[in-house]
Coordinates of C-alpha atoms and ligand atoms in Angstrom, one line a residue:
X26 CA 64.3 77.4 12.6
X27 CA 63.0 80.2 10.4
X28 CA 65.8 82.6 11.2
X29 CA 64.8 85.9 9.5
X30 CA 64.7 88.5 12.3
X31 CA 63.2 91.2 10.3
X32 CA 61.7 92.0 6.9
X33 CA 65.0 93.3 5.5
X34 CA 67.0 90.2 6.4
X35 CA 64.2 88.0 5.1
X36 CA 64.3 89.8 1.7
X37 CA 68.0 89.9 1.5
X38 CA 68.3 86.2 2.2
X39 CA 66.2 85.4 -0.9
X40 CA 67.4 88.3 -3.1
X41 CA 71.0 87.4 -2.7
X42 CA 70.3 84.0 -4.4
X43 CA 69.6 86.0 -7.6
X44 CA 72.2 88.6 -7.0
X45 CA 73.2 89.1 -10.7
X46 CA 69.6 89.3 -11.9
X47 CA 68.8 91.9 -9.3
X48 CA 72.0 93.8 -9.9
X49 CA 71.2 93.9 -13.6
X50 CA 67.7 95.2 -12.8
X51 CA 69.2 97.9 -10.6
X52 CA 71.6 98.9 -13.3
X53 CA 69.0 99.0 -16.1
X54 CA 66.8 101.2 -13.9
X55 CA 69.7 103.6 -13.4
X56 CA 69.9 103.9 -17.2
X57 CA 66.2 104.7 -17.1
X58 CA 66.8 107.4 -14.5
X59 CA 69.6 109.0 -16.6
X60 CA 67.3 109.0 -19.6
X61 CA 64.5 110.5 -17.5
X62 CA 66.7 113.3 -16.3
X63 CA 68.6 114.0 -19.5
X64 CA 65.5 114.0 -21.7
X65 CA 64.4 117.5 -20.6
X66 CA 68.1 118.6 -20.9
X67 CA 68.2 117.6 -24.6
X68 CA 64.8 119.2 -25.2
X69 CA 66.1 122.4 -23.7
X70 CA 69.1 122.4 -26.1
X71 CA 66.8 121.8 -29.0
X72 CA 64.5 124.6 -28.1
X73 CA 67.4 127.0 -27.5
X74 CA 69.0 126.1 -30.9
X75 CA 65.7 126.5 -32.7
X76 CA 65.0 129.8 -31.0
X77 CA 68.4 131.3 -31.9
X78 CA 68.6 130.1 -35.6
X79 CA 66.5 131.3 -38.5
X80 CA 64.4 128.8 -40.4
X81 CA 66.7 128.8 -43.5
X82 CA 69.5 126.9 -41.9
X83 CA 69.3 123.1 -42.3
X84 CA 67.4 122.0 -39.3
X85 CA 69.5 118.8 -39.0
X86 CA 72.7 121.0 -38.6
X87 CA 71.0 122.9 -35.8
X88 CA 69.4 120.2 -33.7
X89 CA 71.3 117.1 -35.0
X90 CA 73.6 116.9 -31.9
X91 CA 70.9 117.0 -29.1
X92 CA 68.4 115.1 -31.2
X93 CA 70.9 112.3 -31.8
X94 CA 71.7 112.3 -28.1
X95 CA 68.1 112.2 -27.1
X96 CA 67.3 109.3 -29.5
X97 CA 70.4 107.4 -28.7
X98 CA 69.8 107.6 -25.0
X99 CA 66.2 106.6 -25.4
X100 CA 67.1 103.6 -27.5
X101 CA 69.7 102.5 -25.0
X102 CA 67.2 102.9 -22.1
X103 CA 64.7 100.9 -24.1
X104 CA 67.1 98.0 -24.8
X105 CA 68.0 97.9 -21.1
X106 CA 64.4 98.0 -20.0
X107 CA 63.4 95.1 -22.3
X108 CA 66.5 93.1 -21.2
X109 CA 65.5 93.7 -17.6
X110 CA 62.0 92.5 -18.4
X111 CA 63.4 89.3 -19.8
X112 CA 65.6 88.8 -16.8
X113 CA 62.6 89.3 -14.5
X114 CA 60.5 86.8 -16.4
X115 CA 63.0 84.1 -15.5
X116 CA 64.0 85.3 -12.1
X117 CA 60.8 86.4 -10.3
X118 CA 58.9 83.2 -10.4
X119 CA 61.8 81.3 -9.0
X120 CA 62.3 83.9 -6.3
X121 CA 58.6 83.6 -5.2
X122 CA 58.7 79.8 -5.5
X123 CA 61.6 79.5 -3.2
X124 CA 60.0 81.7 -0.5
X125 CA 56.8 79.8 -0.7
X126 CA 58.6 76.5 -0.5
X127 CA 60.5 77.5 2.6
X128 CA 57.4 78.8 4.3
X129 CA 55.5 75.6 3.5
X130 CA 58.4 73.5 4.9
X131 CA 58.6 75.7 8.0
X132 CA 54.8 75.6 8.7
X133 CA 54.5 71.9 8.2
X134 CA 57.2 71.3 10.8
X135 CA 54.7 72.4 13.4
X136 CA 53.0 69.7 15.5
X137 CA 49.3 69.2 15.3
X138 CA 48.7 71.4 18.4
X139 CA 49.9 74.5 16.5
X140 CA 46.9 74.1 14.1
X141 CA 44.5 73.8 17.0
X142 CA 45.4 77.4 17.9
X143 CA 46.1 78.7 14.4
X144 CA 43.4 78.5 11.7
X145 CA 44.8 76.6 8.7
X146 CA 43.1 79.0 6.3
X147 CA 44.9 81.8 8.1
X148 CA 48.2 80.1 7.9
X149 CA 47.7 79.4 4.2
X150 CA 47.1 83.1 3.6
X151 CA 50.3 83.9 5.4
X152 CA 52.3 81.5 3.2
X153 CA 50.9 83.3 0.2
X154 CA 51.5 86.8 1.6
X155 CA 55.2 86.2 1.8
X156 CA 56.1 85.7 -1.9
X157 CA 53.6 88.3 -3.0
X158 CA 54.9 90.9 -0.6
X159 CA 58.5 90.1 -1.2
X160 CA 58.1 90.4 -5.0
X161 CA 56.4 93.7 -4.6
X162 CA 58.9 95.1 -2.1
X163 CA 62.0 94.1 -4.0
X164 CA 60.6 95.3 -7.3
X165 CA 59.5 98.6 -5.8
X166 CA 62.9 99.2 -4.2
X167 CA 64.8 98.4 -7.4
X168 CA 62.5 99.8 -10.1
X169 CA 61.0 102.8 -8.2
X170 CA 62.7 103.9 -5.0
X171 CA 66.4 103.7 -6.0
X172 CA 66.0 105.0 -9.7
X173 CA 63.7 107.7 -8.7
X174 CA 66.0 109.0 -6.0
X175 CA 68.9 108.8 -8.4
X176 CA 66.9 110.7 -11.0
X177 CA 66.1 113.2 -8.3
X178 CA 69.8 113.8 -7.6
X179 CA 70.6 114.2 -11.4
X180 CA 67.7 116.7 -11.7
X181 CA 69.1 118.7 -8.8
X182 CA 72.5 119.0 -10.6
X183 CA 70.7 120.1 -13.9
X184 CA 68.5 122.6 -12.1
X185 CA 71.5 124.0 -10.2
X186 CA 73.1 124.9 -13.5
X187 CA 70.2 127.3 -14.2
X188 CA 69.9 128.6 -10.7
X189 CA 70.6 127.1 -7.2
X190 CA 67.2 128.6 -6.2
X191 CA 65.4 125.9 -8.1
X192 CA 67.5 123.2 -6.5
X193 CA 67.0 124.6 -3.0
X194 CA 63.2 125.0 -3.5
X195 CA 62.9 121.4 -4.8
X196 CA 65.1 120.0 -2.0
X197 CA 63.1 121.8 0.6
X198 CA 59.9 120.5 -0.9
X199 CA 61.4 117.0 -1.0
X200 CA 62.6 117.2 2.7
X201 CA 59.1 118.3 3.8
X202 CA 57.6 115.5 1.7
X203 CA 59.9 113.0 3.4
X204 CA 59.1 114.5 6.8
X205 CA 55.4 114.2 6.3
X206 CA 55.7 110.7 5.1
X207 CA 58.0 109.6 7.9
X208 CA 55.7 111.1 10.5
X209 CA 52.9 109.1 9.2
X210 CA 54.8 105.9 8.4
X211 CA 54.4 104.4 11.9
X212 CA 50.6 104.9 11.9
X213 CA 50.1 103.6 8.3
X214 CA 52.2 100.5 8.9
X215 CA 50.5 99.8 12.2
X216 CA 47.0 100.1 10.8
X217 CA 48.0 98.0 7.8
X218 CA 49.3 95.2 9.9
X219 CA 46.2 95.4 12.2
X220 CA 44.1 95.2 9.0
X221 CA 46.0 92.2 7.9
X222 CA 45.4 90.5 11.2
X223 CA 41.7 91.3 11.0
X224 CA 41.5 90.0 7.4
X225 CA 43.1 86.7 8.3
X226 CA 40.9 86.4 11.3
X227 CA 37.9 86.8 8.9
X228 CA 39.3 84.1 6.5
X229 CA 39.7 81.8 9.5
X230 CA 36.1 82.3 10.4
X231 CA 35.1 81.5 6.9
X232 CA 37.1 78.3 6.9
X233 CA 35.7 77.3 10.3
X234 CA 32.2 77.8 9.1
X235 CA 32.8 75.8 5.9
X236 CA 34.5 73.0 7.8
X237 CA 31.4 72.7 10.0
X238 CA 28.9 73.1 7.2
X239 CA 27.2 69.9 8.2
X240 CA 26.4 71.0 11.7
X241 CA 25.5 74.4 10.4
X242 CA 22.9 73.0 8.0
X243 CA 21.6 70.3 10.4
X244 CA 21.0 72.9 13.1
X245 CA 19.7 75.4 10.6
X246 CA 22.2 78.0 11.8
X247 CA 23.0 79.9 8.7
X248 CA 21.6 83.2 10.1
X249 CA 23.3 82.6 13.4
X250 CA 26.6 81.9 11.6
X251 CA 26.2 85.0 9.6
X252 CA 25.8 87.2 12.6
X253 CA 28.8 85.5 14.2
X254 CA 30.7 86.0 11.1
X255 CA 29.7 89.7 10.9
X256 CA 31.2 90.2 14.4
X257 CA 34.6 89.4 12.9
X258 CA 33.7 91.4 9.8
X259 CA 32.9 94.5 11.8
X260 CA 36.3 94.5 13.3
X261 CA 37.8 94.1 9.9
X262 CA 35.7 96.9 8.4
X263 CA 36.8 99.3 11.1
X264 CA 40.4 98.5 10.6
X265 CA 40.0 98.9 6.9
X266 CA 38.4 102.3 7.4
X267 CA 41.3 103.3 9.8
X268 CA 43.9 102.2 7.3
X269 CA 42.2 104.1 4.5
X270 CA 41.7 107.2 6.5
X271 CA 45.4 107.4 7.3
X272 CA 46.3 107.2 3.7
X273 CA 43.7 109.8 2.7
X274 CA 45.1 112.2 5.3
X275 CA 48.7 111.6 4.2
X276 CA 47.8 112.2 0.6
X277 CA 46.0 115.4 1.6
X278 CA 49.2 116.8 3.2
X279 CA 51.4 115.7 0.3
X280 CA 49.0 117.2 -2.2
X281 CA 49.2 120.6 -0.5
X282 CA 53.0 120.5 -0.5
X283 CA 53.1 119.6 -4.2
X284 CA 50.8 122.5 -5.0
X285 CA 53.2 124.8 -3.2
X286 CA 56.2 123.5 -5.1
X287 CA 54.6 124.0 -8.5
X288 CA 53.4 127.5 -7.6
X289 CA 56.8 128.6 -6.3
X290 CA 58.7 127.1 -9.2
X291 CA 56.5 128.7 -11.8
X292 CA 56.6 132.0 -10.0
X293 CA 60.4 131.8 -9.9
X294 CA 60.6 130.8 -13.6
X295 CA 58.6 133.8 -14.8
X296 CA 60.4 136.1 -12.5
X297 CA 63.8 134.8 -13.7
X298 CA 62.7 135.1 -17.3
X299 CA 61.7 138.7 -16.8
X300 CA 65.0 139.4 -15.0
X301 CA 66.9 137.6 -17.8
X302 CA 68.5 134.8 -15.9
X303 CA 66.1 132.1 -17.2
X304 CA 66.2 131.4 -20.9
X305 CA 63.3 129.9 -22.8
X306 CA 65.2 126.6 -22.8
X307 CA 65.7 126.8 -19.0
X308 CA 62.0 127.4 -18.7
X309 CA 61.3 124.2 -20.5
X310 CA 64.1 122.2 -18.6
X311 CA 63.0 123.2 -15.2
X312 CA 59.3 122.8 -15.7
X313 CA 59.7 119.4 -17.4
X314 CA 62.0 118.3 -14.5
X315 CA 59.6 119.6 -11.8
X316 CA 56.6 118.0 -13.3
X317 CA 58.4 114.7 -13.9
X318 CA 59.7 114.7 -10.3
X319 CA 56.3 115.6 -8.9
X320 CA 54.8 112.7 -10.9
X321 CA 57.4 110.3 -9.8
X322 CA 57.6 111.2 -6.1
X323 CA 53.9 111.4 -6.0
X324 CA 53.9 107.9 -7.4
X325 CA 56.3 106.8 -4.6
X326 CA 54.1 108.3 -2.0
X327 CA 51.1 106.4 -3.3
X328 CA 53.2 103.3 -3.4
X329 CA 54.3 104.1 0.2
X330 CA 51.0 103.0 1.6
X331 CA 51.1 99.7 -0.3
X332 CA 54.8 99.4 0.5
X333 CA 54.1 99.6 4.3
X334 CA 51.0 97.5 3.9
X335 CA 53.2 94.7 2.4
X336 CA 55.8 95.2 5.1
X337 CA 53.1 94.8 7.7
X338 CA 51.8 91.6 6.0
X339 CA 55.3 90.2 5.8
X340 CA 56.0 91.0 9.4
X341 CA 52.8 89.3 10.5
X342 CA 53.6 86.3 8.4
X343 CA 57.1 86.1 9.7
X344 CA 55.9 86.3 13.3
X345 CA 53.7 83.3 12.8
X346 CA 56.4 81.4 10.9
X347 CA 58.9 82.2 13.6
X348 CA 56.8 80.6 16.3
X349 CA 59.1 78.0 17.8
X350 CA 58.2 74.4 17.3
X351 CA 56.5 72.9 20.3
X352 CA 58.2 69.6 19.3
X353 CA 61.8 70.4 18.7
X354 CA 64.3 68.1 17.1
X355 CA 67.8 68.1 18.6
X356 CA 70.4 69.3 16.1
X357 CA 72.3 66.4 14.5
X358 CA 70.1 63.9 16.4
X359 CA 70.9 60.3 15.4
X360 CA 68.3 58.1 13.6
X361 CA 66.3 55.7 15.7
X362 CA 66.8 52.1 14.5
X363 CA 63.9 50.1 15.9
X364 CA 64.7 46.4 15.9
X365 CA 62.5 45.1 18.7
X366 CA 59.9 47.7 19.4
X367 CA 60.3 48.0 23.2
X368 CA 58.4 51.0 24.6
X369 CA 59.2 52.4 28.1
X370 CA 57.6 55.2 30.0
X371 CA 60.1 56.4 32.6
X372 CA 58.5 58.5 35.3
X373 CA 56.5 60.5 32.8
X374 CA 54.5 63.5 33.9
X375 CA 52.4 65.2 31.2
X376 CA 49.5 67.7 31.2
X377 CA 48.1 69.6 28.3
X378 CA 48.3 72.8 30.3
X379 CA 51.6 72.2 32.2
X380 CA 52.4 70.2 35.2
X381 CA 49.6 71.5 37.4
X382 CA 46.7 69.2 37.1
X383 CA 48.7 66.9 34.8
X384 CA 46.9 64.1 33.1
X385 CA 49.8 61.6 33.7
X386 CA 51.7 61.9 36.9
X387 CA 55.0 60.0 37.3
X388 CA 53.8 57.2 35.0
X389 CA 56.2 54.3 34.5
X390 CA 55.5 51.4 32.3
X391 CA 57.5 48.8 30.2
X392 CA 56.1 47.2 27.1
X393 CA 58.4 44.4 25.9
X394 CA 59.2 43.7 22.2
X395 CA 56.3 42.2 20.3
X396 CA 53.7 42.5 23.1
X397 CA 50.1 43.1 22.1
X398 CA 48.6 45.6 24.6
X399 CA 45.0 46.5 24.8
X400 CA 44.1 50.0 26.3
X401 CA 40.8 50.3 28.0
X402 CA 39.0 53.0 29.9
X403 CA 36.2 55.5 29.7
X404 CA 36.3 58.3 27.2
X405 CA 38.7 61.0 28.4
X406 CA 40.7 58.7 30.6
X407 CA 43.9 59.4 28.6
X408 CA 44.2 56.5 26.1
X409 CA 44.7 58.7 23.0
X410 CA 47.0 61.0 25.0
X411 CA 49.1 58.0 26.0
X412 CA 49.4 56.9 22.4
X413 CA 50.1 60.5 21.2
X414 CA 53.0 60.8 23.6
X415 CA 54.7 57.8 22.0
X416 CA 54.5 59.4 18.5
X417 CA 55.7 62.8 20.0
X418 CA 52.5 64.7 19.2
X419 CA 53.4 66.2 22.6
X420 CA 56.4 66.1 24.9
X421 CA 56.0 65.2 28.5
X422 CA 57.0 67.9 31.0
X423 CA 59.0 65.4 33.1
X424 CA 60.4 62.0 32.6
X425 CA 61.3 60.1 29.4
X426 CA 59.7 57.9 26.8
X427 CA 62.1 55.3 25.3
X428 CA 61.8 53.2 22.3
X429 CA 64.3 50.4 22.1
X430 CA 66.2 52.2 24.9
X431 CA 66.5 55.5 23.0
X432 CA 64.9 58.6 24.4
X433 CA 62.5 59.6 21.6
X434 CA 63.4 63.3 22.3
X435 CA 67.0 62.6 21.4
X436 CA 66.5 61.0 18.0
X437 CA 65.4 62.3 14.6
X438 CA 61.7 62.8 14.5
X439 CA 61.3 61.2 11.1
X440 CA 63.0 58.0 12.2
X441 CA 60.6 57.7 15.1
X442 CA 57.6 58.3 12.8
X443 CA 58.9 55.7 10.4
X444 CA 59.0 53.1 13.2
X445 CA 55.4 53.6 14.2
X446 CA 52.2 52.9 12.2
X447 CA 49.5 54.9 13.9
X448 CA 45.9 54.7 13.0
X449 CA 44.2 57.7 14.6
X450 CA 40.7 57.8 16.1
X451 CA 39.3 59.8 13.1
X452 CA 41.6 59.5 10.2
X453 CA 41.4 62.1 7.5
X454 CA 42.5 61.6 3.9
X455 CA 44.2 63.9 1.4
X456 CA 42.1 65.3 -1.4
X457 CA 43.7 62.8 -3.8
X458 CA 42.9 59.4 -5.3
X459 CA 42.4 56.3 -3.1
X460 CA 45.5 54.8 -4.5
X461 CA 47.6 57.8 -3.6
X462 CA 46.1 57.8 -0.1
X463 CA 46.9 54.2 0.5
X464 CA 50.3 54.5 -1.0
X465 CA 51.0 57.3 1.5
X466 CA 52.1 54.5 3.9
X467 CA 55.0 53.6 1.6
X468 CA 55.6 55.8 -1.4
X469 CA 57.7 53.2 -3.3
X470 CA 55.0 50.4 -2.9
X471 CA 54.0 48.8 -6.2
X472 CA 50.4 48.8 -7.4
X473 CA 50.0 45.2 -6.4
X474 CA 51.2 45.9 -2.9
X475 CA 48.6 48.7 -2.7
X476 CA 45.9 46.4 -3.8
X477 CA 46.8 43.6 -1.3
X478 CA 47.0 46.1 1.5
X479 CA 43.5 47.3 0.5
X480 CA 42.4 43.7 0.5
X481 CA 43.8 43.1 3.9
X482 CA 41.9 46.0 5.2
X483 CA 38.7 44.7 3.5
X484 CA 38.6 47.9 1.5
X485 CA 39.0 46.4 -2.0
X486 CA 35.4 45.4 -2.4
X487 CA 34.0 48.9 -1.9
X488 CA 36.8 50.5 -3.9
X489 CA 36.2 48.2 -6.9
X490 CA 32.6 49.1 -6.8
X491 CA 33.4 52.8 -7.3
X492 CA 33.2 54.0 -10.9
X493 CA 36.9 55.0 -11.0
X494 CA 38.1 52.3 -8.6
X495 CA 41.4 53.1 -7.1
X496 CA 41.6 56.3 -9.0
X497 CA 38.6 57.8 -7.3
X498 CA 39.2 61.1 -5.7
X499 CA 38.1 61.1 -2.0
X500 CA 37.2 64.7 -1.7
X501 CA 38.5 67.2 0.9
X502 CA 39.7 65.4 4.0
X503 CA 38.2 62.2 2.5
X504 CA 34.7 63.4 3.1
X505 CA 33.3 61.5 0.0
X506 CA 33.9 58.3 2.0
X507 CA 32.0 57.0 5.0
X508 CA 33.8 57.0 8.4
X509 CA 34.2 53.2 8.2
X510 CA 35.6 53.4 4.6
X511 CA 38.0 56.0 5.7
X512 CA 39.1 53.8 8.6
X513 CA 39.7 50.9 6.3
X514 CA 41.9 53.1 4.0
X515 CA 43.8 54.2 7.1
X516 CA 44.3 50.5 8.0
X517 CA 45.5 49.7 4.5
X518 CA 47.9 52.6 4.6
X519 CA 49.3 51.5 8.0
X520 CA 49.6 47.9 6.8
X521 CA 51.6 49.1 3.8
X522 CA 53.9 51.0 6.1
X523 CA 55.1 47.8 7.6
X524 CA 56.5 49.5 10.8
X525 CA 57.8 47.6 13.9
X526 CA 55.3 49.3 16.2
X527 CA 51.6 49.5 15.5
X528 CA 49.1 51.7 17.3
X529 CA 45.4 51.4 16.7
X530 CA 43.3 54.1 18.3
X531 CA 39.7 52.8 18.0
X532 CA 40.7 52.0 14.5
X533 CA 37.5 50.1 13.7
X534 CA 35.0 52.1 15.7
X535 CA 33.1 53.3 12.7
X536 CA 32.7 49.8 11.2
X537 CA 29.6 47.7 11.4
X538 CA 30.1 44.6 13.5
X539 CA 30.2 42.2 10.6
X540 CA 33.0 44.1 8.8
X541 CA 34.7 44.7 12.1
X542 CA 34.9 40.9 12.8
X543 CA 36.3 40.3 9.3
X544 CA 38.9 43.0 9.9
X545 CA 39.9 41.6 13.2
X546 CA 41.5 38.6 11.4
X547 CA 43.4 40.9 9.1
X548 CA 44.5 43.1 12.1
X549 CA 45.9 40.0 13.8
X550 CA 47.8 39.2 10.7
X551 CA 49.2 42.8 10.6
X552 CA 50.1 42.6 14.3
X553 CA 52.3 39.6 13.9
X554 CA 55.8 40.3 15.0
X555 CA 55.1 43.9 16.0
X556 CA 54.7 45.6 19.3
X557 CA 51.0 46.6 19.2
X558 CA 48.8 49.0 21.2
X559 CA 45.1 48.7 20.6
X560 CA 42.8 51.2 22.0
X561 CA 39.5 49.3 22.0
X562 CA 36.0 50.5 22.0
X563 CA 34.7 47.0 22.0
X564 CA 36.2 44.8 24.7
X565 CA 35.6 41.5 22.8
X566 CA 38.4 42.6 20.4
X567 CA 40.8 42.4 23.2
X568 CA 40.6 38.7 24.0
X569 CA 43.8 37.9 22.1
X570 CA 45.8 40.6 23.6
X571 CA 48.8 39.6 25.8
X572 CA 48.1 42.4 28.2
X573 CA 45.4 44.9 29.1
X574 CA 45.9 48.3 30.6
X575 CA 42.9 49.9 32.2
X576 CA 43.1 53.8 32.2
X577 CA 41.2 56.0 34.7
X578 CA 41.8 59.7 34.7
X579 CA 45.3 59.3 33.4
X580 CA 46.3 56.5 35.8
X581 CA 46.8 52.9 34.9
X582 CA 44.6 51.2 37.5
X583 CA 44.8 47.6 36.2
X584 CA 47.5 45.9 34.3
X585 CA 47.5 42.2 33.3
X586 CA 46.2 39.6 30.9
X587 CA 42.6 39.4 30.0
X588 CA 42.0 36.3 32.1
X589 CA 43.9 37.6 35.1
X590 CA 42.0 40.9 35.1
X591 CA 38.6 39.1 34.7
X592 CA 39.4 36.7 37.6
X593 CA 40.5 39.7 39.7
X594 CA 37.0 41.0 39.4
X595 CA 38.1 44.6 39.4
X596 CA 37.3 47.5 37.1
X597 CA 38.0 45.6 33.9
X598 CA 35.6 42.8 35.1
X599 CA 32.9 45.4 35.7
X600 CA 33.4 46.9 32.3
X601 CA 33.3 43.5 30.8
X602 CA 30.0 42.8 32.6
X603 CA 28.6 46.1 31.5
X604 CA 29.2 45.5 27.9
X605 CA 26.5 43.9 26.0
X606 CA 27.7 42.0 23.0
X607 CA 31.1 43.5 23.4
X608 CA 30.1 47.1 23.5
X609 CA 30.5 49.5 26.3
X610 CA 27.0 50.9 26.9
X611 CA 26.6 54.5 26.0
X612 CA 25.9 55.5 29.5
X613 CA 29.3 54.4 30.5
X614 CA 31.0 56.3 27.8
Ligands
ADP854 N1 44.8 68.6 22.4 C1 44.3 68.6 23.6 N2 44.4 69.8 24.4 C2 44.0 69.8 25.6 N3 43.4 68.8 26.3 C3 43.2 67.6 25.6 C4 43.7 67.5 24.3 N4 43.4 66.2 23.9 C5 42.8 65.6 25.0 N5 42.7 66.5 26.0 C6 42.1 66.2 27.3 O1 42.9 65.1 27.9 C7 42.0 64.1 28.5 C8 42.3 62.8 27.9 O2 41.8 62.7 26.6 P1 42.1 61.5 25.6 O3 43.5 61.1 25.8 O4 41.6 61.9 24.3 O5 41.1 60.4 26.2 P2 40.6 59.1 25.6 O6 41.3 58.8 24.3 O7 40.8 58.0 26.6 O8 39.1 59.2 25.3 C9 40.6 64.6 28.3 O9 40.2 65.3 29.5 C10 40.7 65.6 27.2 O10 39.8 66.6 27.3
MG855 MG1 40.6 58.6 22.4

């Protein structure tokens, strides 16, 4: 579980892994603050000495002390700042990398269903928002907020030595400034996080449109897509306007306050000079400090809006990342050791939208070790869902699914996945080379093993014909390959995996009948000694199965060997009759 309850605990979790680096940064910035506050103080001393000595005295004797102090302090500050820069060069990239790595790990722990409801482009943005925001916030706190506040306190002490009036005026200004900012903080943060949501929504729309570029072009729907896209954009534009307006309003209030501070301080300085309690040096000290403070605090207020924007972004990212996994793994769950490959459905009830109107109701079934089972039924009858339950793409609401006697909910998810080779209906490939895609089945497989798996899946011929052969990149989601080629890569990958349970979900549906017939032999070879479920789109491929299950609206209405079911003259027989050359006619599907 991603356990960070709020932005602070999230930042602290990662910052404390570089405690010394951040502590050094903090210290170096305090040196900077001391320099910033004492600089006007040394200048004041120099001015006063120059004003009270005549030009004949050696100038070094007059100003040597304060000038030495000024230069010494400046050099010290400079050394610390460079050292801090060097520390940050090493530390910040690691800090960001760790945050991104954990976010990636957290997100990829979600089951497929999560990505049905969350655009992947959107989620990818969130993963990037986290390190960027964290880097910004931590740096702002350490290199701006804390040192500037420290410098503020030192300045108050220095001003107080001239007259408490200046300290009081500046503190009152500062309090009003903080009051105005805090009154506006809620609104600024809220509008920033709404803007972030709207922006990711827009990214999601872009990805969705690009993913469906083929349909978009074939139906000549660019203009339609643009207007659809602009709907999402309009929302974003409004939010962006809101967020900006709030910042403009805030800056207006702060600008007025700052003007007042400068006017009052200048008035007081001139008045004090006339009255004799402000020296020429004090004049310089106070005005330098006030201008320096105004610049720095003004900078902070400007950063405030970005600061809260980043807090909003991190909050939004954390709330997505904190979404509990739909498929949870028990803590310290044991590994599943599959020796036989027995699959049992024990009174399973499962519906995509809860128990009401469930797809499977109280379904019980036993598949013994090594049995080859064909799953048949019209489209939407629940075959893929049945297979998905075995790989825990979803958990049933009631009942248990057991593999070799172990409830699959009670074992480590990875061990279950290792035991099953699953070829999905529409396999997608990584944007990597063919060799890498096939080797995905078993990362430690040798090149020769990869080649023979490809040969088994009758993929070697087309691969060798490509210019770069096995090193050809397949494009995003494998789109540079045809559907049938992708299926063969998926078969090769599954063959390489060498798992005790094999599930083929219409694994050859995109192949021409000649290639499919060739592959059937290979598939039989792959099935040897494994429990196999074959969801068939062509009934002729089921003749060698030990058992056929006929699905209808989530119920298994027939269960038996091919011959038994044919002689029973039930639904399977009718399907068999309807097929011409082994296909189900389109009207039936
Ligand atoms: N991810 C999903 N979310 C909600 N409903 C789904 C999902 N996948 C499938 N269904 C529904 O479940 C039913 C069975 O679908 P499926 O198992 O894919 O059938 P088959 O593989 O036999 O064609 C269908 O009515 C389908 O609309
Ligand atoms: Mg299906």
